[in-house]
Short mmCIF file of C-alpha atoms and ligand atoms in Angstrom, two decimals:
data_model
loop_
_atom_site.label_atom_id
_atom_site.label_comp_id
_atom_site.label_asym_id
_atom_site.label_seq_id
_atom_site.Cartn_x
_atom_site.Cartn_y
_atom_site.Cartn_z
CA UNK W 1296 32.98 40.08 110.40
CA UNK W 1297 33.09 40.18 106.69
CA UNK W 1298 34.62 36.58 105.96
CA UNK W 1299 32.06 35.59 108.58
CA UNK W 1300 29.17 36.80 106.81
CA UNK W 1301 30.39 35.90 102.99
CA UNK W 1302 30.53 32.22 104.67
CA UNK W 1303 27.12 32.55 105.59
CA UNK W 1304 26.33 33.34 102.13
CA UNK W 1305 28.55 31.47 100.11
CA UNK W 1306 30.33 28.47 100.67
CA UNK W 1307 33.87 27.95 99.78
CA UNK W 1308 37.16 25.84 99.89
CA UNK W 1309 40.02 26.75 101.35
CA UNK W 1310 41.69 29.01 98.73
CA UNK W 1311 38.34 30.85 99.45
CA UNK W 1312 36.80 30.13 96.34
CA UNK W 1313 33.09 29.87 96.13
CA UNK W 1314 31.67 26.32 95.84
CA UNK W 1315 27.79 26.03 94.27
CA UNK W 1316 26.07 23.06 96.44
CA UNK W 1317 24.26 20.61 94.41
CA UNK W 1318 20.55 20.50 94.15
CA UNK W 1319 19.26 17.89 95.67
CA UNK W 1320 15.47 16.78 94.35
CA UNK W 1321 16.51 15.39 90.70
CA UNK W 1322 13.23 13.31 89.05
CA UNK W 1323 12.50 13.64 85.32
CA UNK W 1324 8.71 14.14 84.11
CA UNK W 1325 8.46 11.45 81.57
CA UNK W 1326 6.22 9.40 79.39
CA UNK W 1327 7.97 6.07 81.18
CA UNK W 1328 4.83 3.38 82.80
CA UNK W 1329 7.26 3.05 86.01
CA UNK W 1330 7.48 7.18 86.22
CA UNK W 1331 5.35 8.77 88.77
CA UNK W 1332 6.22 12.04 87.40
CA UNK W 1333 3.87 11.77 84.10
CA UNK W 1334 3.36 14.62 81.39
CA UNK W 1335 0.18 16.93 82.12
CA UNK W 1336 -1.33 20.00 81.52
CA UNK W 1337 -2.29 22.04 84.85
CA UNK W 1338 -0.72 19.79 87.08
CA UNK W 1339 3.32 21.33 87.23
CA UNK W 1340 4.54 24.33 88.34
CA UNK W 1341 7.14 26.52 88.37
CA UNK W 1342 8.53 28.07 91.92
CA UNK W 1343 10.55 30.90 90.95
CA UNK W 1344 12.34 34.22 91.82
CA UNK W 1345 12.19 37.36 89.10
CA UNK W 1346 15.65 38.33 90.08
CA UNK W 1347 17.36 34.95 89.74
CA UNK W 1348 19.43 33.83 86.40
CA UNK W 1349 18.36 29.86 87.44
CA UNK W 1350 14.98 30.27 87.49
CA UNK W 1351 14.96 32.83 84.90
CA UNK W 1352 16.37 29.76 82.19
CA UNK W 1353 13.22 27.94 83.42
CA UNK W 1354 10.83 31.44 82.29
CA UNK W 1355 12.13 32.09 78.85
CA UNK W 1356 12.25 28.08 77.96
CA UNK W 1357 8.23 27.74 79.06
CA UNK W 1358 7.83 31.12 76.69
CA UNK W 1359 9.42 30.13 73.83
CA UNK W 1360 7.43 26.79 73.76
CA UNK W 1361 4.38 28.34 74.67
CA UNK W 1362 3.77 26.13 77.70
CA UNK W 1363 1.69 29.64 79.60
CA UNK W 1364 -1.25 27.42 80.32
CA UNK W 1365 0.12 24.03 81.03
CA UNK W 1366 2.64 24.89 83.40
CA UNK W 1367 1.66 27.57 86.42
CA UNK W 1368 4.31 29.86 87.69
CA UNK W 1369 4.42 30.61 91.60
CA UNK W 1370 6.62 33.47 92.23
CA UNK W 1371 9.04 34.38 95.34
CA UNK W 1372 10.60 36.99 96.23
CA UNK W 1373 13.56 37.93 98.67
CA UNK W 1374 12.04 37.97 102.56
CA UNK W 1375 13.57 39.10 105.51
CA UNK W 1376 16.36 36.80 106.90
CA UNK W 1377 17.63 35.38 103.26
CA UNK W 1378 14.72 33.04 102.67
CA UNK W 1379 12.93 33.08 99.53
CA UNK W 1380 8.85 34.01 100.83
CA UNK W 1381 5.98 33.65 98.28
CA UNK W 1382 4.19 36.13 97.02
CA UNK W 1383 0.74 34.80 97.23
CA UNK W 1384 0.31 31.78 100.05
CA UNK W 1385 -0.18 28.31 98.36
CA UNK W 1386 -0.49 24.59 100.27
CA UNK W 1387 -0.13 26.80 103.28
CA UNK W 1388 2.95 27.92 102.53
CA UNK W 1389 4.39 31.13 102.43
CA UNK W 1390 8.37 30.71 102.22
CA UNK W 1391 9.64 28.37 99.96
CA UNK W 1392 11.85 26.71 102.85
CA UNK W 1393 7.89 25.76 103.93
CA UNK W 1394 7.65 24.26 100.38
CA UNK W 1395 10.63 22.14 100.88
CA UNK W 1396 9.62 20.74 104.33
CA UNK W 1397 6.36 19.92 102.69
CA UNK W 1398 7.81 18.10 100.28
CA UNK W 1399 10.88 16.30 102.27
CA UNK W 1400 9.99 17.02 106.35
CA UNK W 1401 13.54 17.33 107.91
CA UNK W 1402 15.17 18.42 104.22
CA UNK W 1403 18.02 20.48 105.54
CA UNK W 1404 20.01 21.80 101.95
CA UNK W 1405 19.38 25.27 100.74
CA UNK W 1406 15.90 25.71 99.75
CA UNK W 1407 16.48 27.43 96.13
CA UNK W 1408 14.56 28.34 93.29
CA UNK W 1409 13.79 27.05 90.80
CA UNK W 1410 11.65 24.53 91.51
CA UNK W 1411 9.11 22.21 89.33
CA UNK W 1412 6.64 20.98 91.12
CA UNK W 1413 3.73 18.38 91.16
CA UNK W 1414 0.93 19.62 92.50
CA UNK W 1415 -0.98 16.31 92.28
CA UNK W 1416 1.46 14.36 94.50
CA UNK W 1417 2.59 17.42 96.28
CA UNK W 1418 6.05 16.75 95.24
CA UNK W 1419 9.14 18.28 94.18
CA UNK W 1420 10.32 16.94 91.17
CA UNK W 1421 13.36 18.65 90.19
CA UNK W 1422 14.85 21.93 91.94
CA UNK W 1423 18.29 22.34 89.27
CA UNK W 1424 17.48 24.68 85.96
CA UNK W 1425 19.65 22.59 83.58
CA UNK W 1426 17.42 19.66 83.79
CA UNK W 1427 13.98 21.68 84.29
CA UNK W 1428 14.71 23.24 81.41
CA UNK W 1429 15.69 19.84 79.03
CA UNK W 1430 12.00 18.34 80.43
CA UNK W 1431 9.96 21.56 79.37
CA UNK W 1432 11.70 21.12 76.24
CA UNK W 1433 10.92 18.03 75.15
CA UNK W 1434 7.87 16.23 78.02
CA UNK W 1435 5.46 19.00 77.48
CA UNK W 1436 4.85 19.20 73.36
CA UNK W 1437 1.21 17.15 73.86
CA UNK W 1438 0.22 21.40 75.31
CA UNK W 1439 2.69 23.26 73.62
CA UNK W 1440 1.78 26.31 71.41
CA UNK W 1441 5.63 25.84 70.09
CA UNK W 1442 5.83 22.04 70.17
CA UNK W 1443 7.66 22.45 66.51
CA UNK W 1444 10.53 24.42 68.22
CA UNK W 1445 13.27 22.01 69.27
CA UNK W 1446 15.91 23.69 71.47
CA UNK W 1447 17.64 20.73 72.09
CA UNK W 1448 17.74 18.48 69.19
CA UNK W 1449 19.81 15.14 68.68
CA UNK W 1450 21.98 16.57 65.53
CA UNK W 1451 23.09 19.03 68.11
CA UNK W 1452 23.58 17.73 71.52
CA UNK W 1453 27.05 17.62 71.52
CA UNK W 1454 27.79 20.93 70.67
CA UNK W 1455 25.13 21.99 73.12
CA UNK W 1456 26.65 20.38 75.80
CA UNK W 1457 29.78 21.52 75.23
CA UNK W 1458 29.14 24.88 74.82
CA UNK W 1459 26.93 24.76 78.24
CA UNK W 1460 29.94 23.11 80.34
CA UNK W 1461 32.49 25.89 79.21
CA UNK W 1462 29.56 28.58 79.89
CA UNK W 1463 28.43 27.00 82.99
CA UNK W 1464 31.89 27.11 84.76
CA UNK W 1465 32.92 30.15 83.31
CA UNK W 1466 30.08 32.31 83.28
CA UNK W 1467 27.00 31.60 84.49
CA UNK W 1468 28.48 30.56 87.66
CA UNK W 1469 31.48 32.13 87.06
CA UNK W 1470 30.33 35.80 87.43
CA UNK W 1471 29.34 34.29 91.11
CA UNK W 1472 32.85 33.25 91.33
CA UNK W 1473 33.82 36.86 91.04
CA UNK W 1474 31.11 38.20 93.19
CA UNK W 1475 31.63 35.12 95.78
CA UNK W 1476 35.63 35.07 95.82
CA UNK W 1477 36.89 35.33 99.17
CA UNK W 1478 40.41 36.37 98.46
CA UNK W 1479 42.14 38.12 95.71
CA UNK W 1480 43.32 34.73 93.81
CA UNK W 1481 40.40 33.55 93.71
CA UNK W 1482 38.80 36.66 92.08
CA UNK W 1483 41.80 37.10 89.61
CA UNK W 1484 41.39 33.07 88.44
CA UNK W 1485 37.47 33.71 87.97
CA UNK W 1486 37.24 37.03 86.37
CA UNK W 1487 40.22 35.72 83.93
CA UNK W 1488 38.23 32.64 82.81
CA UNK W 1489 35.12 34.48 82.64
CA UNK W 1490 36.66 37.38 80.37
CA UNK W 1491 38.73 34.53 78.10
CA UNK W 1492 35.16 32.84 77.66
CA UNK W 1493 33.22 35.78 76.55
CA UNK W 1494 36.09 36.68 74.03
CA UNK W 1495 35.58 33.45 72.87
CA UNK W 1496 32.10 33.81 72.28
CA UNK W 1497 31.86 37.07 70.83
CA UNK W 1498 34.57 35.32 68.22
CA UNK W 1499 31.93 32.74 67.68
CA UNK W 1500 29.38 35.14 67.27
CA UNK W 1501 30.91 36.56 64.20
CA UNK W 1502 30.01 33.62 62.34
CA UNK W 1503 26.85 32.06 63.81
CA UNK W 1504 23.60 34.04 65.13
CA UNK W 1505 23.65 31.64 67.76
CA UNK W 1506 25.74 29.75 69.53
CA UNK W 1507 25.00 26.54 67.49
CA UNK W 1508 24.33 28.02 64.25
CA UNK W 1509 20.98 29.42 62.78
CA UNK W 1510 18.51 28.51 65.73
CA UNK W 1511 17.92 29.05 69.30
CA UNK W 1512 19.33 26.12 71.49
CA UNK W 1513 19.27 25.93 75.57
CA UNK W 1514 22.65 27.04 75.76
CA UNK W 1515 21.66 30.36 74.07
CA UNK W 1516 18.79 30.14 76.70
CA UNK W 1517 21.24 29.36 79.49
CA UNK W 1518 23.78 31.98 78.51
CA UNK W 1519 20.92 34.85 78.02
CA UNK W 1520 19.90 35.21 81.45
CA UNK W 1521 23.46 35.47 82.59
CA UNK W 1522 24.24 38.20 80.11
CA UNK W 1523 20.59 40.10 80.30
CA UNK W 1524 21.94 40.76 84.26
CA UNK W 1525 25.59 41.71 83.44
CA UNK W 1526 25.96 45.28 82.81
CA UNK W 1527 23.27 46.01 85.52
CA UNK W 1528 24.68 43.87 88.56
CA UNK W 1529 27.62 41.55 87.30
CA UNK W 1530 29.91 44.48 86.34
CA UNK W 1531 29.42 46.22 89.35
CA UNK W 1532 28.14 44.22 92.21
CA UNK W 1533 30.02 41.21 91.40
CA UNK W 1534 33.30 43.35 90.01
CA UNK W 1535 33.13 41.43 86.81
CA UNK W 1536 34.30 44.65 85.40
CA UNK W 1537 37.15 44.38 82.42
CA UNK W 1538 34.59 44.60 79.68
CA UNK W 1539 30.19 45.13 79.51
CA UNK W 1540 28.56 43.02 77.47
CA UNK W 1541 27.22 46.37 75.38
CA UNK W 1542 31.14 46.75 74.66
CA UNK W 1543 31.41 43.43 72.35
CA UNK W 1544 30.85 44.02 68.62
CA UNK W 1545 28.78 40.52 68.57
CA UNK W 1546 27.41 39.67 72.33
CA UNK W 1547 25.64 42.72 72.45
CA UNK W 1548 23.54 42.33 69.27
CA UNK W 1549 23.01 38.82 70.23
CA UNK W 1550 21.57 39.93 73.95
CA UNK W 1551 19.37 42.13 72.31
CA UNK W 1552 18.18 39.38 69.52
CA UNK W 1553 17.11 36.92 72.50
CA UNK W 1554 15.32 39.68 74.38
CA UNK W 1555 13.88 40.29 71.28
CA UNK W 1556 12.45 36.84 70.38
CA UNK W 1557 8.47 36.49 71.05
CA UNK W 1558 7.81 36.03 74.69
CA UNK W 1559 11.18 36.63 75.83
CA UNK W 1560 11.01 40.38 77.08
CA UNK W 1561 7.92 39.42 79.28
CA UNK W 1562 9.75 37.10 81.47
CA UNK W 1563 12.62 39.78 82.04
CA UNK W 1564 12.67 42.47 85.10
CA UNK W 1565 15.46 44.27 85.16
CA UNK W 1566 13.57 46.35 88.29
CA UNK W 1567 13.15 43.02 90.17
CA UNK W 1568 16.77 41.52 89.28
CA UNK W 1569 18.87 44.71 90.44
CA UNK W 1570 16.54 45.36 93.48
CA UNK W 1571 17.01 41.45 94.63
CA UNK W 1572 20.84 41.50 93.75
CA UNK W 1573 21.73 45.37 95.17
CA UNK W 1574 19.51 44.80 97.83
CA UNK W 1575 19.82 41.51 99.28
CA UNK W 1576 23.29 40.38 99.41
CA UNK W 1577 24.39 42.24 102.54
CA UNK W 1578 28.11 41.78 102.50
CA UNK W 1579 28.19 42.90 98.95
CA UNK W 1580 26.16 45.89 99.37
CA UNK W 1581 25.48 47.07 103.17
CA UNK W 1582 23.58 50.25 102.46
CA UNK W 1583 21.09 48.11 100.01
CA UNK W 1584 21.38 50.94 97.46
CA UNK W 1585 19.99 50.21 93.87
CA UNK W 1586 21.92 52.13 91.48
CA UNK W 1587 19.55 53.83 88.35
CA UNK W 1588 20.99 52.83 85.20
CA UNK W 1589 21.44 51.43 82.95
CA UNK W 1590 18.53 52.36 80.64
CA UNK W 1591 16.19 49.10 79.87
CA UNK W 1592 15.59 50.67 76.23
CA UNK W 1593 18.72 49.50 75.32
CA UNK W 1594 17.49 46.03 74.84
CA UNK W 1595 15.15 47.23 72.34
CA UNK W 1596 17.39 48.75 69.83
CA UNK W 1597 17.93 47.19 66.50
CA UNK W 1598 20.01 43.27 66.60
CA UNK W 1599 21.84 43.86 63.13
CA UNK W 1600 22.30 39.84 63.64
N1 GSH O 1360 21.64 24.73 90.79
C1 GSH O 1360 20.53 25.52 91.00
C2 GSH O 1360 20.92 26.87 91.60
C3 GSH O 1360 19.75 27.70 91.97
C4 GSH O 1360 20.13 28.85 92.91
O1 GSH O 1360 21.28 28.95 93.36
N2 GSH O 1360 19.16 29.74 93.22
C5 GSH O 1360 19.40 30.83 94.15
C6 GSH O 1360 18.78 32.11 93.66
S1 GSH O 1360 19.63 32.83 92.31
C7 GSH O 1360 18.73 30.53 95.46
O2 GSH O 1360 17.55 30.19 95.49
N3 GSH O 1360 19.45 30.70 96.58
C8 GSH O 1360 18.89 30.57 97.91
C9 GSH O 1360 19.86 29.86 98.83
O3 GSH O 1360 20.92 29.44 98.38
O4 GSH O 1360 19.51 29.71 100.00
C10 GSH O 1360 19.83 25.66 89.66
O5 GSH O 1360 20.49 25.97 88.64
O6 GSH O 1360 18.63 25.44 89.60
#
């Protein structure tokens, strides 16, 4: 009944290993003539869930460039039968497998969040986080309060990216590797490469603030939602449980300086993430019970970074 149910809920190959399916709507807002998808104030929004690390990346990028008022944020939150339902009806919607049919009638993928939408065309652009994240970034400045702060600049990319491919497969999806695995190997290979990868960081972390040097980047962005959920619902739920992130000398001053950077703390619920992870993932947790720690304050005590 269990493997059953965990194949309901995650897909995997036949080592039972879990396998992330891609997203599927993948259009770019740009400045282009030939681009429908044109930059705007008031016309985008964000479909997200409070709980999830994806659309979480999406949150703290529109905070930190100050894009409140040009981009509007629609949030869902977990319904009955797995779906994602909305908290306030919009387009006549009110699950966001509704919002996909509007947009594509007879889509049949996984109807995630995040999700940037058009409201003019009444359209999904893009439904995968990495690439939502690289257009609020850099499409949106023209309405920006922080069009100054560049979290992905040229002189970087490279380090960027290579930074966010190692985190990507290790951690960010890799603590859903742990939480996902199907049999015993396939836990042991994911919680090994997830460990080795956050040693590695905290090394890095000795010598840089950040994971590229003196400024924020999206991989910092992209690594902090994954490590603001650890301690609460990785460790435990997802048995990623050989070290906490409060137990590395550098990580866990590091968490606390992103939480602490202006805007950050408002897009973070650590009520809404363990009560959407304890409670919703069935085979993980069958009684639904939301354990009370740990204590929120800790993100609030001094960096020392
Ligand atoms: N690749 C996507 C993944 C998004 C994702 O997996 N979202 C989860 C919530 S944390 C979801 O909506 N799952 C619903 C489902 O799979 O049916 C991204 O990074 O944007």
């Amino acid at each position: 009944m269990w493997q059953l149910m965990m194949s309901q809920l995650a897909p995997r190959d036949k080592t039972g290993a879990y396998i992330r399916p891609n997203s599927s709507f993948r259009n770019f807002v740009g400045k282009a003539a030939e681009n429908p998808f044109g930059p705007a104030t008031g016309r985008y929004r964000l479909f997200v869930g409070k709980g999830c690390p994806w659309a979480h990346r999406t949150l703290v990028t529109r905070a930190l460039k100050g894009l409140e008022d040009a981009v509007a944020v629609s949030v869902a939150f977990p319904g009955s039968g797995g779906m994602w339902e909305l908290e306030s009806e919009i387009f006549s919607c009110k699950t966001m497998p509704e919002i996909y049919q509007l947009a594509q009638p007879g889509y049949n993928g996984r109807s995630t969040v995040p999700v940037l939408w058009d409201d003019v065309k009444g359209a999904i652009v893009n439904n995968e986080s990495s690439e939502i994240i690289v257009m609020l970034n850099s499409e949106f400045n023209e309405f920006a309060r922080h069009p100054e702060l560049d979290l992905y600049p040229d002189t970087l990319r490279e380090k960027i990216d290579r930074w966010n491919e190692k985190i990507y497969h290790a951690v960010n999806n890799g603590v859903y590797r742990c939480g996902f695995a199907q049999t015993q190997a396939a836990y042991d290979v994911a919680c090994s490469e997830l460990f080795a990868v956050l040693d590695e960081i905290d090394r890095a972390l000795s010598t840089n603030r950040y994971l590229c040097g003196n400024s924020v980047t999206l991989a910092d962005v992209r690594l902090f939602t994954t490590l603001f959920r650890f301690d609460a619902v990785y460790y435990s739920l997802f048995k990623c449980s050989l070290r906490r992130i409060q137990d590395y000398q550098n990580l866990s001053g590091y968490l606390r300086d992103l939480y602490q950077l202006p805007g950050v703390a408002a897009t973070c619920d650590l009520d809404a993430v363990k009560r959407d992870y304890y409670g919703n993932l069935f085979p993980l947790n069958p009684g639904g019970i939301v354990p009370a720690g740990p204590d929120l304050a800790n993100f609030l005590l001094p960096h020392d970074r």
